[in-house]
PDB file of C-alpha atoms in Angstrom:
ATOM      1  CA  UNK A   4     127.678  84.735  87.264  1.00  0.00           C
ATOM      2  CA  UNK A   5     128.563  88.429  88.345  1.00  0.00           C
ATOM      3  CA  UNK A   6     125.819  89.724  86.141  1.00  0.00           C
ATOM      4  CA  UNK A   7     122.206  89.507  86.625  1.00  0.00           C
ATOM      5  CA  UNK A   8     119.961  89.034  84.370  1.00  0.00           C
ATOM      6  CA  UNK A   9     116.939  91.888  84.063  1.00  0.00           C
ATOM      7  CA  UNK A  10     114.631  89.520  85.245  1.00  0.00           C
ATOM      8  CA  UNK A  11     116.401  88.762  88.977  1.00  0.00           C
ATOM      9  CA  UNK A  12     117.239  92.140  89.271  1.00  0.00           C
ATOM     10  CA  UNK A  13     113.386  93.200  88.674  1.00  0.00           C
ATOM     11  CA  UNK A  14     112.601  90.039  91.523  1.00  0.00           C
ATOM     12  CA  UNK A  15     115.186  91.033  93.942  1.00  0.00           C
ATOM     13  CA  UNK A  16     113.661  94.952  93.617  1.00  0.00           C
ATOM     14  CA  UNK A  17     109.827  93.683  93.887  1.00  0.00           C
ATOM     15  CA  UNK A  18     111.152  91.522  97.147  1.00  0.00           C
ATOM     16  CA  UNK A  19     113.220  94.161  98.993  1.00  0.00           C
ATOM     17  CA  UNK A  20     110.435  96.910  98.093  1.00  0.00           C
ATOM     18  CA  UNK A  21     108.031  94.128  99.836  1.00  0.00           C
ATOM     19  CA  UNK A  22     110.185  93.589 102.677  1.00  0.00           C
ATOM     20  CA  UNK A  23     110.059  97.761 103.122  1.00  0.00           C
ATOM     21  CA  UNK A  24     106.334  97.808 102.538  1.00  0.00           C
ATOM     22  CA  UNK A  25     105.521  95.053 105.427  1.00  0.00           C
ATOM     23  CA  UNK A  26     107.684  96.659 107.423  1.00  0.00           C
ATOM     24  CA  UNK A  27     106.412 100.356 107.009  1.00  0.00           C
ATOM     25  CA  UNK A  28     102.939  98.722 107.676  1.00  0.00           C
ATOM     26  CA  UNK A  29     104.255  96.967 110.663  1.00  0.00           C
ATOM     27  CA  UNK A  30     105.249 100.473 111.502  1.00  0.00           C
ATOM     28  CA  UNK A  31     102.057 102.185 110.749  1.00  0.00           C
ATOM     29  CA  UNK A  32     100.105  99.891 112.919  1.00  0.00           C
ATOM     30  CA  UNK A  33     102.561 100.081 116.126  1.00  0.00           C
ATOM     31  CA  UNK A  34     102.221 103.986 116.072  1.00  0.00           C
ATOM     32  CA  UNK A  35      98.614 104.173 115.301  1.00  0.00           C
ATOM     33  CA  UNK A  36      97.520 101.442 118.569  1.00  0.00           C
ATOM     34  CA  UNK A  37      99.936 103.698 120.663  1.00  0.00           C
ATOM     35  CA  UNK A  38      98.218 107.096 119.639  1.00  0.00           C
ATOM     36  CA  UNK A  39      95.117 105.379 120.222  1.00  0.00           C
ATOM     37  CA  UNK A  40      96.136 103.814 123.981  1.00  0.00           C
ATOM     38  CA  UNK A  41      97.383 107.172 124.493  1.00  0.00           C
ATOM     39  CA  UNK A  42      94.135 108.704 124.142  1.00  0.00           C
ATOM     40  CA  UNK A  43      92.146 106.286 125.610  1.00  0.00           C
ATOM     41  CA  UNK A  44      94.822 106.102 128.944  1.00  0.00           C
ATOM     42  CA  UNK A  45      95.070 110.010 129.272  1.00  0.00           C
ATOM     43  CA  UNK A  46      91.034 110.828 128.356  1.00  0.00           C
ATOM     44  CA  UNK A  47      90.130 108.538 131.495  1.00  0.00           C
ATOM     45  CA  UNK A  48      93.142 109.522 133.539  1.00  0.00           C
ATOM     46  CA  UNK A  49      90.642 112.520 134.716  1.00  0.00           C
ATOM     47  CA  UNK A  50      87.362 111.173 134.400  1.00  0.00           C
ATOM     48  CA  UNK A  51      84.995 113.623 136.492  1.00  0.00           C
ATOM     49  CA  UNK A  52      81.224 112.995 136.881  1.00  0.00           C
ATOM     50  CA  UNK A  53      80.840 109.393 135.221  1.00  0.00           C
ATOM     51  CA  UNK A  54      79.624 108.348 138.581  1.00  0.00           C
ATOM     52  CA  UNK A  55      76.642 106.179 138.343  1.00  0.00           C
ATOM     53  CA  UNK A  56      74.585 107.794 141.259  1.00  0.00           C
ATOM     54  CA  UNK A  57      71.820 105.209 142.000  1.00  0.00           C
ATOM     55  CA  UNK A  58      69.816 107.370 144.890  1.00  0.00           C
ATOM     56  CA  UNK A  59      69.439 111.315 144.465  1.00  0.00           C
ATOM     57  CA  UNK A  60      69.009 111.316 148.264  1.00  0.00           C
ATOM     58  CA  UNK A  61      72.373 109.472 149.121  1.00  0.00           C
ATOM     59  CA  UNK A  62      73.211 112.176 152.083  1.00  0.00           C
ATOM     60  CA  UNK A  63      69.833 111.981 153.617  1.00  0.00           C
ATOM     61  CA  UNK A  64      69.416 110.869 156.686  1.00  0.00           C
ATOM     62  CA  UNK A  65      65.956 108.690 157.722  1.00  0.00           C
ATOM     63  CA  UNK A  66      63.875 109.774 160.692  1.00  0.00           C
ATOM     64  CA  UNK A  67      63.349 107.655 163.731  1.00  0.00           C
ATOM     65  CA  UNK A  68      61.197 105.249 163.633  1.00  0.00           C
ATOM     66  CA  UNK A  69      57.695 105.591 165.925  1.00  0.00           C
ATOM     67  CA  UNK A  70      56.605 102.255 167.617  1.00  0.00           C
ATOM     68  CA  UNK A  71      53.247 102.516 167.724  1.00  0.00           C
ATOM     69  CA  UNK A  72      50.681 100.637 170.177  1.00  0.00           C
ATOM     70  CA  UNK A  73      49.362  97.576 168.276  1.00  0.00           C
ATOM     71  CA  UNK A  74      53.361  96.971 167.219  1.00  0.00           C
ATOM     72  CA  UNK A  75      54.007  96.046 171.060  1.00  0.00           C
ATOM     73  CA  UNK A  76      50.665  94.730 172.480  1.00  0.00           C
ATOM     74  CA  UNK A  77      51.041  91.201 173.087  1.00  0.00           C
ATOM     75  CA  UNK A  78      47.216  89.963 172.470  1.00  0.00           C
ATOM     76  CA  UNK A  79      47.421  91.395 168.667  1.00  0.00           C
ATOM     77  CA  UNK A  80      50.322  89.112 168.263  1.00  0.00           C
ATOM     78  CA  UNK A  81      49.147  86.074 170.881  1.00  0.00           C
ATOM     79  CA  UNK A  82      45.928  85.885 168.642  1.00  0.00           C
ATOM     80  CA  UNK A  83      46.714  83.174 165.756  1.00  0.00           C
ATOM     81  CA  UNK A  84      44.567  84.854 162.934  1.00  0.00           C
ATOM     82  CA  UNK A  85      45.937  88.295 163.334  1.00  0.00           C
ATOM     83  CA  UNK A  86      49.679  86.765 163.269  1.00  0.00           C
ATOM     84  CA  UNK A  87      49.193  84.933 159.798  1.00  0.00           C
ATOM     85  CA  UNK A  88      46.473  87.289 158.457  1.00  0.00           C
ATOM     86  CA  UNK A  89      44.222  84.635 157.525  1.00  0.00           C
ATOM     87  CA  UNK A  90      41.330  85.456 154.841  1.00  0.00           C
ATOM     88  CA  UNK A  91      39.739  82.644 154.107  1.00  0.00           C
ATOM     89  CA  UNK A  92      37.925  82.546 150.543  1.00  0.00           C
ATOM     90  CA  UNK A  93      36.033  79.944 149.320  1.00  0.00           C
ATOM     91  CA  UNK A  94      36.900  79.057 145.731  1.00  0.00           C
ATOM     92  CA  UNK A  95      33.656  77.615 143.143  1.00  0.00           C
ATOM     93  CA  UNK A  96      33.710  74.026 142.524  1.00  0.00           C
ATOM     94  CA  UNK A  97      35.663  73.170 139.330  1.00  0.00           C
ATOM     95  CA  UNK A  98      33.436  72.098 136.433  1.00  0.00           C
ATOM     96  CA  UNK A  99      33.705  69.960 133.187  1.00  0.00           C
ATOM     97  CA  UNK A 100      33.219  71.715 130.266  1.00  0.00           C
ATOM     98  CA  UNK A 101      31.956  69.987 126.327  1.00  0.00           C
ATOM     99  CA  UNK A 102      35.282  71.037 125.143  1.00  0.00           C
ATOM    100  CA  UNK A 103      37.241  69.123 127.796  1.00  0.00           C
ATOM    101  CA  UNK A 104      35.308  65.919 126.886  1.00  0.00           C
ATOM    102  CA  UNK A 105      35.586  66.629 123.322  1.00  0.00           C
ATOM    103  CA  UNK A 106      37.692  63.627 122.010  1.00  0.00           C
ATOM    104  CA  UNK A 107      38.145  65.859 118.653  1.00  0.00           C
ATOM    105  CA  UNK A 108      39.661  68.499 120.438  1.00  0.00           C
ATOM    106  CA  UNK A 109      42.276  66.401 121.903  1.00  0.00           C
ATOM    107  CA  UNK A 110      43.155  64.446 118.446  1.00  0.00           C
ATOM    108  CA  UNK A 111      46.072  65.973 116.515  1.00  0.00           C
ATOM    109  CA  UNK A 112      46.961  64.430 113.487  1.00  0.00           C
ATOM    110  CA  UNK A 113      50.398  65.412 112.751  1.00  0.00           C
ATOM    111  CA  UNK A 114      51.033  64.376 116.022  1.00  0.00           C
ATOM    112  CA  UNK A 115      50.181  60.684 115.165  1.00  0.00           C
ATOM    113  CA  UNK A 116      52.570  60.705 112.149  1.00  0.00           C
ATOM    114  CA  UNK A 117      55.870  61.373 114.306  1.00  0.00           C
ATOM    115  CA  UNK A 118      57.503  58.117 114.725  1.00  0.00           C
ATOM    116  CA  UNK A 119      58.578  57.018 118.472  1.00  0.00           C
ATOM    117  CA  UNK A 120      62.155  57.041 118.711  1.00  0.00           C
ATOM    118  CA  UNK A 121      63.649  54.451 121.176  1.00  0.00           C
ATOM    119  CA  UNK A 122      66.890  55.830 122.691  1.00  0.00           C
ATOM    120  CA  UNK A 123      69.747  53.150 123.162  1.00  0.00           C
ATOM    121  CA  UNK A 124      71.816  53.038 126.382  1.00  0.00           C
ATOM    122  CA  UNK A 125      74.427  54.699 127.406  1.00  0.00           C
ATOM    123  CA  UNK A 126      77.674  53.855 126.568  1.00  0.00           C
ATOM    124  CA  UNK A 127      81.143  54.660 127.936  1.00  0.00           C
ATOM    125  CA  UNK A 128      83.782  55.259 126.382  1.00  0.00           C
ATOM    126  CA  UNK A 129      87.356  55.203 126.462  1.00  0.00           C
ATOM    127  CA  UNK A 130      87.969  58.840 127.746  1.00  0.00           C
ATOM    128  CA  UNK A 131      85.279  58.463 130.516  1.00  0.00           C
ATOM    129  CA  UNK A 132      87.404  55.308 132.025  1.00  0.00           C
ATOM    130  CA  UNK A 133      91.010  57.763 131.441  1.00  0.00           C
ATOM    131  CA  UNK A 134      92.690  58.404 134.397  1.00  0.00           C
ATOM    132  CA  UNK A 135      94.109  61.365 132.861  1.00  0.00           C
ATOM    133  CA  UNK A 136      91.021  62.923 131.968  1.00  0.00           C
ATOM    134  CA  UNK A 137      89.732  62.815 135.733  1.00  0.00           C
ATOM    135  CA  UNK A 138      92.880  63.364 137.124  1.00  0.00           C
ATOM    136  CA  UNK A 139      95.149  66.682 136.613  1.00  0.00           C
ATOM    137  CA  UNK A 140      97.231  66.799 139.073  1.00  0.00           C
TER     138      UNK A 140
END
């Protein structure tokens, strides 16, 4: 019993060399996702002009605004039309054309070989009547 055969010895080698090798790549990984969080942490730690500026004139300032006359007399805005603007245009009179009337036109023939489905009705079921389902607490 105190002596191995070639065979075991040659499977207890190819297991322990496995054991290493998952374990060096266990290794391997760990220290390549720390260089890379390393790099990622310490290239944004001092991130200078990524700013997104949306306006170029940010630190402007606007100039006062001028009322003007109309903006303050009281008949432009008493008077109804002025208020809403009202342009009234007169629109032509809608006409029937041949190919609206055309009863070819309006046949489609693979339309008429679907077949009309009829739905059934709904149905519950059991987890719609659980108690668990609606309530979590």
């Amino acid at each position: 019993m105190l002596l191995k055969t070639k065979a075991e010895k040659t499977n207890s080698i190819s297991k322990k060399t496995e054991k290493t090798e998952t374990m060096k790549t266990k290794i391997n990984h760990f220290v390549i996702a720390s260089i890379f969080s390393l790099l990622f942490i310490g290239g944004n730690a001092k991130a200078e002009g990524t700013e997104f500026i949306f306006s170029n004139d940010e630190n402007s300032t606007e100039s006062a605004l001028d009322v003007e006359n109309w903006m303050v007399n009281e008949i432009y805005w008493n008077n109804f039309d002025a208020v809403y603007f009202i342009d009234q245009v007169s629109e032509e009179n809608l006409e029937l054309e041949n190919w609206m009337t055309d009863e070819t036109a309006w046949q489609n023939k693979e339309a008429e070989s679907f077949k009309i489905e009829i739905e059934t009705g709904l149905e519950l079921e059991s987890w719609m009547l659980n108690e668990k389902v609606w309530n979590t607490k």
